[in-house]
């Protein structure tokens, strides 16, 4: 970072830079600096209170024995390797930030730092991961006008809009794999290429804010909420992942290779992982049978009702085999979620955990198909008792997750489902 880079950014029309941090509740919080202060921000960081680690999605605050209260300060530093000139917010650039103490030490509860540590620990065992989070959203709820899942009519209606999203993402260097009109009225989905987990989490943040910015330019409001419209198919945030050792995809020939152990680790920890990946009470209005949301804790080959869907890939296309984890949504902090998945997969690999047999057909018809937790309360208690995830997150961050989830669930105790959906529609 130096004068030259700032000069180049100015040449490209950049006047200000967004430093973004996703809090424990999954909300993207930002500070910005004019471009001529970027050098200082890289060197010294920008102040941010540690209290955001225990913020809830309505901006109220909970606490743990280590976090909460008005004291202290942290420094947010932009990751300049991920700085992106924003296509739909002219004059702005964006960079994900890491948080440090005032002494320059990495902050123990930093969510992005956790994901990086999980990746480094796996790398020390010779394993790397490639991941991607699918993004679904609904335009202008609750009265969307255009129906027909995957319908050409909706694409025609929104054709300039959808093109502008693709163009903006391409200009920002995000490799889109596909975009389509999804099941619900006014719903779309975009999927992007797999990357290292930290980069995939960064992409998930960037893609959503890009969609939001393009939508605003088209006079549209968007909801990424898991349940934007009560009792309709919601927005998922499905994770695709593969694990690699020495250039070999462990999911090739699944479940014969070690990919089976990795999947078994994820399946075993899935009820607890919901507290990371399905962190909002609205998520449990989405995570119900017969909506392709993956409400059952089992796996199948190309089965869209199981939480884990093994995708063998098209024959001839090498390296494409992967596991899709469907039960999560976009209220998740992607760094917590992807770091948690790495930790769960690694625990399965090192324990050589056996994978139960696959399910075929609709699990709702099977007498004993296990449902995932059906409430945030239940998920957070699974999480609170998970020693593997506690060790991976470290106790400060782990306790923050427990406190935030319990408080988020308590906020909506006794509130009717329809009101929960409405209260959270514009939060995510
Ligand atoms: N929208 C569905 C969900 O809530 C997923 C549909 C699909 O399989 O892409 O997860
Ligand atoms: Mg979809």
XYZ file of N, CA, C and O and ligand atoms in Angstrom, residues 134 136 150 180 182-183 187 189 226 233-238 286 291-294 304 309 324 326 328, ligand 1:
110
model
N -24.340 -20.145 -2.403
C -25.359 -19.681 -3.351
C -26.169 -18.552 -2.709
O -26.460 -18.590 -1.521
N -29.700 -16.466 -2.780
C -31.086 -16.319 -3.243
C -31.661 -15.036 -2.641
O -31.332 -14.678 -1.509
N -38.556 -20.407 -12.240
C -37.627 -20.524 -13.369
C -38.244 -19.932 -14.647
O -37.854 -20.270 -15.748
N -30.612 -17.360 -12.169
C -31.923 -17.775 -12.671
C -33.063 -17.266 -11.795
O -32.868 -16.967 -10.624
N -35.862 -17.912 -9.376
C -36.053 -19.058 -8.483
C -37.537 -19.374 -8.279
O -38.420 -18.774 -8.891
N -37.801 -20.276 -7.333
C -39.138 -20.842 -7.161
C -40.222 -19.809 -6.805
O -41.284 -19.747 -7.417
N -38.371 -14.100 -6.954
C -37.122 -14.637 -6.390
C -36.088 -14.948 -7.472
O -36.441 -15.429 -8.557
N -31.732 -16.297 -8.071
C -30.555 -16.923 -7.458
C -29.336 -16.682 -8.331
O -29.433 -16.724 -9.556
N -34.265 -15.284 5.295
C -34.645 -16.689 5.057
C -36.141 -16.841 4.793
O -36.545 -17.784 4.119
N -41.768 -20.490 -0.130
C -40.386 -20.961 -0.207
C -39.458 -19.768 0.042
O -39.627 -18.703 -0.551
N -38.502 -19.942 0.939
C -37.661 -18.807 1.354
C -36.348 -18.734 0.605
O -36.150 -19.394 -0.422
N -35.454 -17.911 1.142
C -34.115 -17.749 0.578
C -33.126 -18.622 1.333
O -32.934 -18.443 2.533
N -32.475 -19.529 0.608
C -31.425 -20.331 1.214
C -30.067 -19.703 0.975
O -29.914 -18.752 0.194
N -29.074 -20.248 1.655
C -27.676 -19.867 1.406
C -26.879 -21.154 1.362
O -26.034 -21.413 2.219
N -27.206 -21.999 0.375
C -26.592 -23.332 0.309
C -25.085 -23.216 0.104
O -24.626 -22.397 -0.685
N -38.230 -21.068 7.364
C -37.827 -21.570 6.039
C -37.493 -23.060 6.073
O -37.839 -23.799 5.130
N -39.713 -27.936 0.968
C -39.354 -26.640 0.357
C -37.917 -26.652 -0.169
O -37.332 -25.600 -0.392
N -37.330 -27.842 -0.279
C -35.959 -27.980 -0.782
C -34.964 -27.221 0.084
O -33.915 -26.787 -0.385
N -35.327 -27.049 1.348
C -34.447 -26.304 2.244
C -33.497 -27.235 2.999
O -32.563 -26.764 3.644
N -33.723 -28.549 2.931
C -32.814 -29.492 3.593
C -33.055 -29.601 5.084
O -32.154 -29.419 5.895
N -32.694 -33.422 -3.026
C -32.835 -32.004 -2.680
C -33.621 -31.770 -1.392
O -33.830 -30.641 -1.002
N -26.549 -32.911 0.165
C -26.772 -33.453 -1.186
C -25.415 -33.677 -1.821
O -24.655 -32.721 -2.019
N -23.200 -30.433 -1.261
C -23.991 -29.228 -1.028
C -24.648 -29.340 0.340
O -25.279 -30.350 0.644
N -27.489 -27.765 2.435
C -28.623 -26.934 2.031
C -29.322 -26.207 3.174
O -30.113 -25.302 2.942
N -28.593 -24.120 5.425
C -28.182 -22.793 5.907
C -28.833 -21.681 5.087
O -29.354 -21.920 3.987
N -35.115 -21.648 -1.925
C -34.814 -22.953 -1.394
C -34.271 -22.797 0.029
O -34.842 -22.142 0.786
C -33.843 -23.696 -2.249
C -34.245 -23.982 -3.654
C -33.119 -24.698 -4.369
O -32.961 -25.907 -4.227
O -32.295 -24.002 -4.978
O -33.278 -23.314 0.400
